[in-house]
Amino acid sequence: MHHIVGSENCREARVVESQYSPEAVVYWYNHGLEKKRKSNRDMLLKAKKHLAFVGWSFWYARKGNRQELRYSSPRGVVYNSLRTACKACIDEGGFFEGLDSSRKSFSPPPSTKSGGDSPLTESSIASEPRKRGRKRKSGNNLIHIGATDENYVVEDEHKYTKASRVFRLGKRARLEAIPGSSKGSEPRTILSWLIDNNAVLLRAKVHYRGRNGPLAKGRIGRDGIECDCCGEVFTLSGFEGHAGSQKHRPTANIFLDEDGRSLLDCQKQILGNNKIRSSTRKPRNQVEVQVQPEYDDNNDEICSICRYGGELILCDDCPSSFHQSCLGLKDLPTGNWFCSSCCCGICGKGKYEEKTEHSTDDDIVRICGQCEHKFHMGCMKKSRGLVNLSNCAQSKWFCSDRCETISSSLQEILGKPFSLGVDNLTWRLLKSMEHDSTDSHEIESLMENQSRLNVALEVMHECFEPIKDVLTGRDLVEDVIFNRPSDLKRLNFQGFCTVLLERNEEVISAANVRIYEKVAEVPLLATRIEYRRKGMCRVLMNELEKLLIELGVERLMLPAASNVLHTWTTKFGFSQMTAAERLQYLDYTFLDFQGSTMCQKLLRKIPLAKLERWPL
């Protein structure tokens, strides 16, 4: 007996270690009803491990006064017993092959779904690292396509019985604060971040230093500095104003009484330690290395579009891999094949000469620093006239005035707070930066920027369980917030910015946005649990959409979880993308998650004067 996922009796998910044991599945189906033997216990465990190996999940449902284990197949069908699950595993084709080629979306049981405002529920699914083919890979098969052959040859066929290993990490949004933790209700500010990282002590004595001595004294708290003279709690900038200073450099001028360090020194200490830890960490199968086209040892193990494993077509230029159906291809390509994002944005061809820095030769390809499309310089000259040579000589090259304007407009407002004029709410746009400047003001701005991004990361971690990529082991949320690069396009997050909604310098909501040109995406949006159901998500989205409209963006994308899909489509104006619509954007790499539904929203060009945006 089985039923579709949706039971309200579901309590919690159970993690089962995966292991390739198909014989255990057959054994349990044939002997599961027999009296217990000594070997039954081992076979029972192995059968469960094999189900986990090919993509099944396990969760508990309450029945009366006890909990019973349920088994969910990759197709989203739930079974009440292990024996019926083993039978279904064989019948559904998951005995040897893992997920089938149709890659139907998996719907987790209700207890595993996300809550709040976030569009994310599940992390990506990936297959086990395996020997790679030049053009297409299927499990452990190597499928090579010759330049003139229309047929393909299967090698190492004896290895085909080992299934593609599939992981469902079960990473999802938190419905409530972490049990046993008080941080869910505490303010998220730069001061709370300094306290949590042991850079300063709670209730530590501080003073604002003027030219002739302290101008104001107080004690540090998570939500601000409590002034000694009046007992009022001020934000960092508020304490500076209360001290009568107009320097607008609070962290550089607020000092600890105990050791004489400034709060800016404390920020440098934490960020310096984080940088050291980051540089010494070596994640397995790291992809942040230069991958040459002639090597195929670093091709991705999952589809860049749907995030599933299986039979994959490999790009001959970059490490990206794709399902044939996700690309909308009726036939397998012959000869060299390049994915859409590796092809010229004008001629659509991927063949080009090796890039020479700052060169404008016709066969040289340049990558736009905003829309991230590739262009032959010759195609640019023919289609758009003379190429701006000064533009080519810059560290960032832009394919059009429009892309350059978007980039400069974003750069102009980065880090500046903008008031919403109600309830002390402000929003600001941030982007991770690194430079070796010795200018004190630039260093201070950098420290404040990186500190706020770390606070945003804490908000994301508070709202989401850890999301780690199965191939690199890296924290995807952290990589997105700090827009870390990668040669693997689905893990290249250089273009991301972070939008914060704050009240009195306390972060309420955070979202990640990547703006290409006429298209933008918001894959992650988190509102702190205590502020949910209060319209904060709508406030943040409204401000973000206003910004995008000003920049000329016409379409906004986001991956919506099943349990909030109705909210996004009915209250926020999004609509589900069809397969045909998704194919129109193959030249863009969107951050998507298995089990989510890609949605889009057409941004209306409101016939109003351009919004004034003055920094506070």
Coordinates of C-alpha atoms in Angstrom, one line a residue:
M1 CA 0.0 0.0 0.0
H2 CA 1.3 3.4 -0.8
H3 CA 0.1 7.0 -1.0
I4 CA 1.4 10.3 -2.4
V5 CA 3.4 12.5 0.0
G6 CA 1.1 14.9 1.9
S7 CA 0.3 13.1 5.2
E8 CA -0.1 15.5 8.1
N9 CA 1.2 12.7 10.4
C10 CA 4.8 13.2 9.2
R11 CA 7.1 14.1 12.1
E12 CA 10.7 14.2 11.1
A13 CA 13.2 13.0 8.5
R14 CA 15.7 10.3 9.2
V15 CA 19.2 10.2 7.7
V16 CA 20.4 6.8 6.4
E17 CA 23.9 6.2 5.2
S18 CA 24.0 5.2 1.5
Q19 CA 25.7 2.0 0.2
Y20 CA 25.4 0.1 -3.0
S21 CA 23.7 -3.2 -2.1
P22 CA 21.2 -4.3 -4.7
E23 CA 21.3 -7.9 -3.6
A24 CA 19.9 -6.8 -0.2
V25 CA 16.9 -5.2 -1.9
V26 CA 16.1 -8.4 -3.7
Y27 CA 16.7 -10.5 -0.6
W28 CA 14.3 -8.4 1.5
Y29 CA 11.6 -8.4 -1.1
N30 CA 11.8 -12.2 -1.2
H31 CA 12.3 -13.0 2.5
G32 CA 11.1 -9.9 4.3
L33 CA 7.9 -11.7 5.5
E34 CA 9.8 -14.8 6.8
K35 CA 10.6 -15.4 10.5
K36 CA 13.6 -13.5 11.7
R37 CA 17.0 -14.9 10.9
K38 CA 20.4 -13.9 12.1
S39 CA 21.2 -12.4 8.7
N40 CA 17.9 -10.4 8.5
R41 CA 19.2 -7.5 10.5
D42 CA 22.2 -7.0 8.3
M43 CA 20.1 -7.3 5.1
L44 CA 17.5 -4.9 6.4
L45 CA 20.1 -2.3 7.0
K46 CA 21.8 -2.9 3.7
A47 CA 18.4 -2.7 1.9
K48 CA 17.8 0.7 3.5
K49 CA 21.3 1.9 2.5
H50 CA 20.7 0.9 -1.1
L51 CA 17.5 2.8 -1.2
A52 CA 19.3 5.9 0.1
F53 CA 22.0 5.2 -2.5
V54 CA 19.6 5.5 -5.4
G55 CA 17.8 8.6 -4.0
W56 CA 15.1 7.4 -1.5
S57 CA 14.4 9.3 1.7
F58 CA 13.1 8.2 5.1
W59 CA 10.9 9.9 7.6
Y60 CA 8.8 9.2 10.6
A61 CA 5.0 9.4 10.7
R62 CA 3.0 9.2 13.9
K63 CA 0.4 6.4 14.2
G64 CA -1.4 6.4 17.5
N65 CA 1.1 6.6 20.2
R66 CA 4.1 5.4 18.2
Q67 CA 6.1 6.5 15.2
E68 CA 6.5 4.4 12.0
L69 CA 9.1 4.7 9.3
R70 CA 8.0 5.8 5.9
Y71 CA 9.9 5.4 2.6
S72 CA 9.7 8.1 -0.1
S73 CA 10.9 7.2 -3.6
P74 CA 12.6 9.7 -5.9
R75 CA 9.3 10.0 -7.7
G76 CA 7.6 11.3 -4.5
V77 CA 5.6 8.1 -3.7
V78 CA 5.5 7.0 -0.1
Y79 CA 5.5 3.3 1.1
N80 CA 4.7 2.1 4.5
S81 CA 7.0 -1.0 4.7
L82 CA 10.5 -1.8 3.6
R83 CA 9.3 -4.8 1.6
T84 CA 6.9 -2.7 -0.6
A85 CA 9.6 -0.1 -0.9
C86 CA 12.1 -2.7 -2.2
K87 CA 9.5 -4.0 -4.7
A88 CA 8.9 -0.4 -5.9
C89 CA 12.6 0.2 -6.2
I90 CA 12.9 -2.8 -8.6
D91 CA 9.7 -1.9 -10.5
E92 CA 10.5 1.8 -10.8
G93 CA 13.9 1.2 -12.4
G94 CA 15.8 2.4 -9.3
F95 CA 17.4 -1.0 -8.7
F96 CA 20.6 -0.3 -10.7
E97 CA 20.2 3.1 -12.3
G98 CA 19.3 5.5 -9.5
L99 CA 17.2 8.3 -10.7
D100 CA 15.6 7.7 -14.1
S101 CA 16.3 9.9 -17.1
S102 CA 13.0 11.8 -16.7
R103 CA 14.3 13.3 -13.4
K104 CA 10.9 14.0 -12.0
S105 CA 10.8 16.5 -9.2
F106 CA 11.0 15.1 -5.7
S107 CA 8.5 16.3 -3.2
P108 CA 9.8 15.9 0.4
P109 CA 7.4 15.0 3.2
P110 CA 5.8 18.0 4.9
S111 CA 8.2 18.0 7.8
T112 CA 11.1 18.5 5.5
K113 CA 9.7 21.5 3.6
S114 CA 10.8 25.0 4.2
G115 CA 8.9 27.8 5.9
G116 CA 9.0 31.5 6.2
D117 CA 9.6 33.7 3.2
S118 CA 12.4 31.7 1.6
P119 CA 12.1 30.3 -1.9
L120 CA 14.5 27.5 -1.1
T121 CA 13.7 24.0 0.3
E122 CA 16.2 21.5 -1.0
S123 CA 19.8 21.6 -2.0
S124 CA 21.2 20.2 -5.2
I125 CA 21.4 16.5 -5.9
A126 CA 24.6 15.2 -7.4
S127 CA 26.1 11.9 -8.5
E128 CA 29.1 10.1 -7.2
P129 CA 32.4 11.1 -8.8
R130 CA 33.2 8.7 -11.6
K131 CA 35.3 8.2 -14.6
R132 CA 34.4 10.9 -17.2
G133 CA 33.8 10.7 -20.9
R134 CA 34.7 13.3 -23.5
K135 CA 31.2 14.1 -24.6
R136 CA 28.6 12.3 -22.6
K137 CA 28.5 10.3 -19.4
S138 CA 26.0 7.8 -18.1
G139 CA 26.6 6.5 -14.7
N140 CA 30.0 4.9 -15.1
N141 CA 29.6 4.6 -18.9
L142 CA 31.9 6.5 -21.1
I143 CA 29.9 7.6 -24.2
H144 CA 32.2 9.1 -26.8
I145 CA 31.0 11.0 -29.9
G146 CA 33.4 11.3 -32.8
A147 CA 33.6 14.4 -34.9
T148 CA 31.9 12.6 -37.9
D149 CA 30.2 9.6 -36.3
E150 CA 26.5 9.9 -35.6
N151 CA 26.6 6.8 -33.5
Y152 CA 28.2 6.5 -30.1
V153 CA 30.3 3.7 -28.6
V154 CA 29.9 2.5 -25.0
E155 CA 33.1 1.5 -23.2
D156 CA 33.6 -0.2 -19.9
E157 CA 30.1 -1.8 -20.2
H158 CA 30.9 -4.2 -17.3
K159 CA 30.8 -1.2 -14.9
Y160 CA 27.3 -0.3 -15.8
T161 CA 25.7 -2.3 -13.0
K162 CA 27.0 0.2 -10.4
A163 CA 24.4 2.9 -10.0
S164 CA 25.0 6.6 -10.1
R165 CA 25.3 7.6 -6.5
V166 CA 22.7 10.2 -5.6
F167 CA 22.6 12.3 -2.5
R168 CA 19.7 14.2 -1.1
L169 CA 21.3 16.3 1.6
G170 CA 18.0 17.3 3.2
K171 CA 19.1 20.9 3.7
R172 CA 16.1 23.2 4.2
A173 CA 14.9 26.3 5.8
R174 CA 14.3 26.3 9.6
L175 CA 10.7 26.6 10.7
E176 CA 11.7 27.8 14.2
A177 CA 14.8 28.8 16.1
I178 CA 17.5 26.3 16.7
P179 CA 16.6 24.2 19.8
G180 CA 18.6 25.2 22.9
S181 CA 19.8 28.4 21.3
S182 CA 18.8 31.9 22.3
K183 CA 20.3 33.5 19.2
G184 CA 17.0 33.2 17.3
S185 CA 15.6 36.1 19.2
E186 CA 18.7 38.2 19.6
P187 CA 19.5 41.2 17.4
R188 CA 21.7 40.6 14.4
T189 CA 24.1 43.5 14.3
I190 CA 27.8 44.2 13.8
L191 CA 28.1 44.4 17.6
S192 CA 26.4 41.0 18.1
W193 CA 28.8 39.6 15.5
L194 CA 31.8 40.9 17.3
I195 CA 30.5 39.4 20.6
D196 CA 29.7 36.0 19.0
N197 CA 33.2 35.9 17.6
N198 CA 34.9 36.7 20.9
A199 CA 36.4 39.9 19.6
V200 CA 34.6 42.0 22.4
L201 CA 32.9 41.1 25.6
L202 CA 29.3 41.7 26.3
R203 CA 28.9 44.8 28.6
A204 CA 32.5 45.8 27.8
K205 CA 33.2 49.5 28.6
V206 CA 33.9 51.7 25.6
H207 CA 34.3 55.4 24.8
Y208 CA 34.1 57.6 21.8
R209 CA 37.5 59.2 21.5
G210 CA 37.7 62.9 20.4
R211 CA 40.7 65.0 19.8
N212 CA 40.9 66.0 23.5
G213 CA 39.7 62.8 25.1
P214 CA 36.5 60.7 25.5
L215 CA 33.3 62.5 24.2
A216 CA 30.9 59.8 25.4
K217 CA 31.2 56.5 27.4
G218 CA 29.0 53.4 27.5
R219 CA 28.8 49.6 27.5
I220 CA 28.5 47.3 24.6
G221 CA 25.3 45.2 24.0
R222 CA 24.1 43.1 21.2
D223 CA 21.6 45.8 20.0
G224 CA 23.8 48.8 20.6
I225 CA 25.9 50.8 23.1
E226 CA 24.2 51.9 26.4
C227 CA 25.3 55.4 27.2
D228 CA 26.6 56.0 30.7
C229 CA 25.2 59.5 31.0
C230 CA 21.6 58.9 29.9
G231 CA 21.1 55.1 29.9
E232 CA 19.8 55.2 26.3
V233 CA 20.9 52.5 23.8
F234 CA 22.4 53.8 20.6
T235 CA 23.5 52.2 17.4
L236 CA 27.1 52.6 16.4
S237 CA 26.4 55.7 14.2
G238 CA 23.8 56.9 16.8
F239 CA 26.5 56.7 19.6
E240 CA 28.8 58.8 17.4
G241 CA 26.1 61.4 16.9
H242 CA 25.3 61.4 20.6
A243 CA 29.0 62.1 21.3
G244 CA 28.7 65.2 19.1
S245 CA 30.9 63.9 16.3
Q246 CA 30.2 64.2 12.6
K247 CA 33.1 62.1 11.3
H248 CA 30.8 59.2 10.2
R249 CA 33.5 56.8 11.3
P250 CA 32.1 55.1 14.4
T251 CA 34.1 51.9 14.4
A252 CA 37.4 53.7 14.0
N253 CA 36.7 56.1 16.9
I254 CA 35.0 53.8 19.5
F255 CA 37.6 52.2 21.7
L256 CA 37.6 49.5 24.4
D257 CA 38.6 50.8 27.8
E258 CA 40.2 47.5 28.7
D259 CA 42.9 47.2 26.0
G260 CA 42.6 50.3 23.9
R261 CA 41.5 48.6 20.7
S262 CA 39.1 50.2 18.4
L263 CA 36.1 48.4 17.1
L264 CA 37.7 48.6 13.7
D265 CA 40.7 46.7 15.1
C266 CA 38.3 44.1 16.3
Q267 CA 36.7 43.7 12.9
K268 CA 40.2 43.4 11.3
Q269 CA 41.0 40.7 13.8
I270 CA 38.0 38.5 13.0
L271 CA 38.2 39.0 9.2
G272 CA 41.9 38.3 9.3
N273 CA 41.3 35.0 11.1
N274 CA 38.5 34.1 8.7
K275 CA 40.8 34.8 5.7
I276 CA 43.5 32.6 7.1
R277 CA 41.1 29.7 7.8
S278 CA 39.6 30.1 4.3
S279 CA 43.0 30.0 2.6
T280 CA 44.1 26.9 4.5
R281 CA 40.9 25.0 3.9
K282 CA 41.2 22.5 1.0
P283 CA 37.7 21.1 0.0
R284 CA 37.7 17.9 -1.8
N285 CA 37.3 18.0 -5.6
Q286 CA 37.9 21.8 -5.5
V287 CA 36.8 23.4 -8.7
E288 CA 38.4 26.9 -8.2
V289 CA 41.3 25.9 -10.5
Q290 CA 41.9 26.7 -14.1
V291 CA 40.4 23.9 -16.3
Q292 CA 41.9 23.7 -19.7
P293 CA 39.5 22.6 -22.6
E294 CA 41.7 19.7 -23.5
Y295 CA 41.3 18.0 -20.1
D296 CA 38.1 16.3 -19.2
D297 CA 38.9 15.3 -15.7
N298 CA 37.1 18.2 -14.1
N299 CA 33.7 18.0 -15.8
D300 CA 30.7 18.5 -13.5
E301 CA 28.9 15.4 -12.2
I302 CA 25.4 17.0 -12.3
C303 CA 23.3 18.9 -14.8
S304 CA 23.8 22.6 -14.6
I305 CA 20.1 23.2 -15.2
C306 CA 18.2 20.7 -13.1
R307 CA 21.0 19.7 -10.7
Y308 CA 20.4 15.9 -11.2
G309 CA 22.9 13.3 -12.2
G310 CA 22.5 10.8 -15.0
E311 CA 23.4 10.8 -18.6
L312 CA 25.2 14.1 -19.3
I313 CA 26.4 15.9 -22.3
L314 CA 29.8 17.6 -21.6
C315 CA 30.7 21.1 -22.9
D316 CA 34.0 21.0 -24.9
D317 CA 35.1 24.4 -23.4
C318 CA 34.0 24.6 -19.8
P319 CA 33.4 21.9 -17.1
S320 CA 29.6 22.2 -17.3
S321 CA 27.4 19.1 -18.0
F322 CA 23.8 18.9 -19.2
H323 CA 21.0 16.5 -19.8
Q324 CA 19.9 16.2 -23.4
S325 CA 16.3 16.9 -22.5
C326 CA 17.2 19.9 -20.3
L327 CA 18.8 21.4 -23.4
G328 CA 15.8 20.7 -25.6
L329 CA 17.9 18.6 -28.0
K330 CA 16.2 15.9 -30.0
D331 CA 19.5 14.3 -31.1
L332 CA 22.9 14.0 -29.5
P333 CA 25.3 16.6 -30.9
T334 CA 28.2 15.4 -33.1
G335 CA 31.7 16.8 -33.1
N336 CA 32.7 19.5 -30.7
W337 CA 29.8 20.9 -28.7
F338 CA 29.7 24.1 -26.7
C339 CA 27.1 25.1 -24.1
S340 CA 25.1 28.2 -24.7
S341 CA 27.0 30.3 -22.2
C342 CA 30.3 29.4 -23.9
C343 CA 29.0 30.5 -27.3
C344 CA 29.3 34.0 -28.8
G345 CA 26.3 36.1 -27.9
I346 CA 26.0 37.3 -31.5
C347 CA 27.0 34.5 -33.8
G348 CA 26.1 31.7 -31.5
K349 CA 29.3 29.8 -32.3
G350 CA 31.8 28.5 -29.7
K351 CA 35.0 28.2 -31.7
Y352 CA 37.5 30.8 -31.0
E353 CA 41.2 31.4 -30.5
E354 CA 42.9 31.5 -27.2
K355 CA 42.2 34.8 -25.4
T356 CA 45.0 37.4 -25.4
E357 CA 44.6 40.0 -22.7
H358 CA 43.3 43.4 -24.0
S359 CA 43.4 42.1 -27.6
T360 CA 40.7 43.1 -30.1
D361 CA 41.5 40.6 -32.8
D362 CA 38.4 39.3 -34.5
D363 CA 38.8 35.7 -33.3
I364 CA 39.4 36.7 -29.7
V365 CA 36.6 36.3 -27.2
R366 CA 35.9 38.7 -24.3
I367 CA 33.5 38.1 -21.4
C368 CA 31.2 41.0 -20.4
G369 CA 31.7 42.0 -16.8
Q370 CA 27.9 42.4 -16.3
C371 CA 25.8 40.0 -18.4
E372 CA 28.7 37.4 -18.4
H373 CA 28.1 36.6 -22.1
K374 CA 31.0 35.9 -24.4
F375 CA 31.5 37.7 -27.7
H376 CA 33.9 37.4 -30.6
M377 CA 35.5 40.8 -31.1
G378 CA 34.9 40.4 -34.8
C379 CA 31.2 39.9 -34.2
M380 CA 31.2 43.0 -32.0
K381 CA 32.7 45.1 -34.7
K382 CA 30.3 43.9 -37.3
S383 CA 27.2 44.1 -35.2
R384 CA 27.8 47.1 -33.0
G385 CA 30.4 49.1 -34.8
L386 CA 33.8 50.0 -33.5
V387 CA 34.9 48.3 -30.3
N388 CA 35.8 50.7 -27.5
L389 CA 39.5 50.0 -27.1
S390 CA 39.7 51.8 -23.8
N391 CA 36.9 49.6 -22.5
C392 CA 38.9 46.5 -23.6
A393 CA 41.9 47.6 -21.7
Q394 CA 40.1 47.8 -18.5
S395 CA 40.0 45.0 -15.9
K396 CA 36.3 44.6 -16.7
W397 CA 35.1 44.7 -20.2
F398 CA 31.4 45.5 -21.1
C399 CA 29.7 44.4 -24.2
S400 CA 27.4 47.5 -24.3
D401 CA 26.8 50.9 -22.8
R402 CA 23.8 49.4 -21.0
C403 CA 25.9 46.8 -19.2
E404 CA 28.5 49.4 -18.3
T405 CA 25.8 51.7 -16.9
I406 CA 24.3 48.9 -14.8
S407 CA 27.7 48.1 -13.4
S408 CA 28.5 51.7 -12.6
S409 CA 25.1 52.4 -11.1
L410 CA 25.4 49.4 -8.7
Q411 CA 28.9 50.4 -7.8
E412 CA 27.7 53.9 -6.9
I413 CA 25.1 52.7 -4.3
L414 CA 27.1 49.8 -2.8
G415 CA 27.2 50.0 1.0
K416 CA 25.0 53.1 1.3
P417 CA 21.9 52.9 3.5
F418 CA 18.6 54.2 2.0
S419 CA 15.7 55.1 4.3
L420 CA 12.2 53.8 3.6
G421 CA 10.8 56.6 5.6
V422 CA 8.8 54.4 7.9
D423 CA 9.4 52.4 11.1
N424 CA 13.2 53.3 11.0
L425 CA 13.6 50.8 8.1
T426 CA 16.5 51.1 5.7
W427 CA 17.9 48.9 3.0
R428 CA 21.4 48.7 1.5
L429 CA 23.2 46.8 -1.3
L430 CA 26.5 45.0 -0.5
K431 CA 29.1 43.1 -2.5
S432 CA 32.2 41.4 -1.2
M433 CA 35.3 43.3 -2.0
E434 CA 39.1 42.7 -1.6
H435 CA 41.8 45.3 -2.3
D436 CA 45.2 46.2 -1.0
S437 CA 44.6 49.9 -0.4
T438 CA 46.5 51.6 2.4
D439 CA 44.0 54.4 2.6
S440 CA 42.4 54.4 6.1
H441 CA 39.0 55.4 4.9
E442 CA 38.9 52.7 2.2
I443 CA 40.1 50.1 4.7
E444 CA 37.4 51.1 7.2
S445 CA 34.7 50.9 4.4
L446 CA 36.0 47.5 3.5
M447 CA 35.8 46.3 7.1
E448 CA 32.3 47.5 7.6
N449 CA 31.2 46.0 4.3
Q450 CA 32.7 42.6 5.1
S451 CA 31.3 42.7 8.6
R452 CA 27.8 43.3 7.4
L453 CA 28.1 40.5 4.9
N454 CA 29.1 38.2 7.8
V455 CA 26.0 39.3 9.7
A456 CA 24.0 38.5 6.6
L457 CA 25.6 35.1 6.5
E458 CA 24.6 34.5 10.1
V459 CA 21.0 35.4 9.2
M460 CA 21.0 32.9 6.4
H461 CA 22.5 30.2 8.6
E462 CA 19.9 31.0 11.2
C463 CA 17.1 30.6 8.7
F464 CA 18.6 27.7 6.6
E465 CA 20.2 24.5 7.6
P466 CA 23.7 24.3 6.0
I467 CA 23.7 23.9 2.3
K468 CA 26.9 22.2 1.1
D469 CA 27.8 21.3 -2.5
V470 CA 28.4 17.6 -2.7
L471 CA 31.3 17.9 -5.1
T472 CA 33.3 20.6 -3.4
G473 CA 32.0 20.4 0.2
R474 CA 31.7 24.1 0.3
D475 CA 29.0 26.1 1.9
L476 CA 26.9 27.4 -1.0
V477 CA 25.3 30.3 1.0
E478 CA 28.7 31.5 2.1
D479 CA 30.1 31.3 -1.5
V480 CA 27.1 33.3 -2.8
I481 CA 27.3 36.0 -0.2
F482 CA 31.1 36.5 -0.7
N483 CA 30.5 36.0 -4.5
R484 CA 33.3 33.5 -4.9
P485 CA 34.5 32.5 -8.4
S486 CA 34.7 29.1 -10.1
D487 CA 35.4 27.8 -13.5
L488 CA 32.4 25.6 -13.1
K489 CA 29.6 28.0 -14.1
R490 CA 26.9 26.7 -11.7
L491 CA 29.3 27.5 -8.8
N492 CA 30.6 30.8 -10.2
F493 CA 29.0 33.4 -7.9
Q494 CA 31.0 36.5 -8.8
G495 CA 28.0 38.5 -9.9
F496 CA 26.0 38.2 -6.7
C497 CA 25.1 41.1 -4.4
T498 CA 23.4 41.0 -1.0
V499 CA 20.5 43.1 -0.1
L500 CA 19.8 43.9 3.5
L501 CA 16.7 45.2 5.2
E502 CA 17.6 46.8 8.5
R503 CA 16.0 48.6 11.4
N504 CA 18.3 50.6 13.6
E505 CA 21.3 48.7 12.0
E506 CA 19.7 45.4 13.0
V507 CA 19.4 43.0 10.0
I508 CA 15.8 41.8 9.5
S509 CA 15.9 40.2 6.1
A510 CA 18.6 39.3 3.6
A511 CA 18.5 38.4 -0.1
N512 CA 21.0 37.5 -2.8
V513 CA 20.5 39.0 -6.2
R514 CA 22.5 38.6 -9.4
I515 CA 21.7 41.1 -12.2
Y516 CA 22.8 40.1 -15.7
E517 CA 21.3 42.8 -18.0
K518 CA 17.6 42.5 -18.7
V519 CA 17.3 39.5 -16.4
A520 CA 18.0 39.1 -12.6
E521 CA 17.6 36.3 -10.1
V522 CA 16.9 36.0 -6.4
P523 CA 17.7 32.4 -5.4
L524 CA 18.0 33.0 -1.6
L525 CA 15.8 35.2 0.6
A526 CA 15.7 34.9 4.4
T527 CA 13.7 36.7 7.0
R528 CA 14.6 36.2 10.6
I529 CA 12.0 34.0 12.4
E530 CA 10.8 36.6 14.8
Y531 CA 10.0 39.1 11.9
R532 CA 8.1 36.6 9.7
R533 CA 4.4 37.2 8.9
K534 CA 5.0 41.0 9.4
G535 CA 5.4 42.0 5.7
M536 CA 9.2 42.3 5.9
C537 CA 9.7 40.0 2.9
R538 CA 7.3 42.2 0.8
V539 CA 9.1 45.4 1.9
L540 CA 12.5 44.0 0.8
M541 CA 11.1 42.6 -2.5
N542 CA 9.4 46.0 -3.3
E543 CA 12.6 47.9 -2.8
L544 CA 14.6 45.4 -4.8
E545 CA 12.1 45.5 -7.7
K546 CA 12.2 49.3 -7.7
L547 CA 16.0 49.1 -8.1
L548 CA 15.8 46.6 -10.9
I549 CA 13.2 48.7 -12.7
E550 CA 15.5 51.7 -12.5
L551 CA 18.3 49.6 -14.0
G552 CA 16.1 48.5 -16.9
V553 CA 15.7 44.9 -15.8
E554 CA 12.6 43.4 -17.3
R555 CA 12.4 39.9 -15.7
L556 CA 13.1 38.6 -12.2
M557 CA 13.6 34.8 -11.6
L558 CA 13.5 32.8 -8.4
P559 CA 13.4 29.1 -7.5
A560 CA 10.2 28.6 -5.3
A561 CA 9.7 25.8 -2.9
S562 CA 6.6 23.8 -3.2
N563 CA 5.1 24.9 0.1
V564 CA 5.5 28.6 -0.8
L565 CA 4.9 28.4 -4.5
H566 CA 1.3 29.5 -4.1
T567 CA 2.4 32.6 -2.1
W568 CA 4.9 33.7 -4.7
T569 CA 2.5 33.2 -7.6
T570 CA -0.6 34.8 -6.0
K571 CA 0.8 37.5 -3.7
F572 CA 4.0 38.5 -5.3
G573 CA 3.1 38.4 -9.0
F574 CA 5.3 35.5 -10.1
S575 CA 4.3 32.8 -12.5
Q576 CA 5.7 29.3 -13.1
M577 CA 8.1 29.0 -16.0
T578 CA 7.3 26.4 -18.6
A579 CA 10.0 24.2 -20.1
A580 CA 9.8 26.2 -23.3
E581 CA 10.3 29.5 -21.4
R582 CA 13.3 28.0 -19.5
L583 CA 15.0 27.0 -22.8
Q584 CA 15.0 30.7 -23.8
Y585 CA 17.5 31.4 -21.0
L586 CA 20.1 28.6 -21.5
D587 CA 22.8 31.2 -22.0
Y588 CA 22.2 32.3 -18.4
T589 CA 23.3 30.3 -15.4
F590 CA 20.7 30.5 -12.6
L591 CA 21.2 29.2 -9.1
D592 CA 18.5 26.5 -8.8
F593 CA 17.8 23.8 -6.3
Q594 CA 16.4 20.3 -6.8
G595 CA 12.7 20.1 -6.0
S596 CA 12.0 23.8 -6.5
T597 CA 10.0 25.4 -9.3
M598 CA 11.6 28.2 -11.3
C599 CA 9.3 31.2 -11.4
Q600 CA 9.5 34.5 -13.2
K601 CA 8.0 38.0 -12.9
L602 CA 7.8 40.6 -15.5
L603 CA 8.7 43.9 -14.0
R604 CA 6.4 46.7 -14.9
K605 CA 7.9 50.0 -16.0
I606 CA 6.0 52.3 -13.7
P607 CA 5.5 55.7 -15.4
L608 CA 6.9 57.7 -12.6
A609 CA 9.9 60.0 -12.4
K610 CA 13.1 58.3 -11.5
L611 CA 13.2 57.6 -7.8
E612 CA 15.5 59.8 -5.7
R613 CA 17.9 57.7 -3.7
W614 CA 19.9 59.8 -1.3
P615 CA 22.2 58.1 1.2
L616 CA 21.6 58.8 4.9

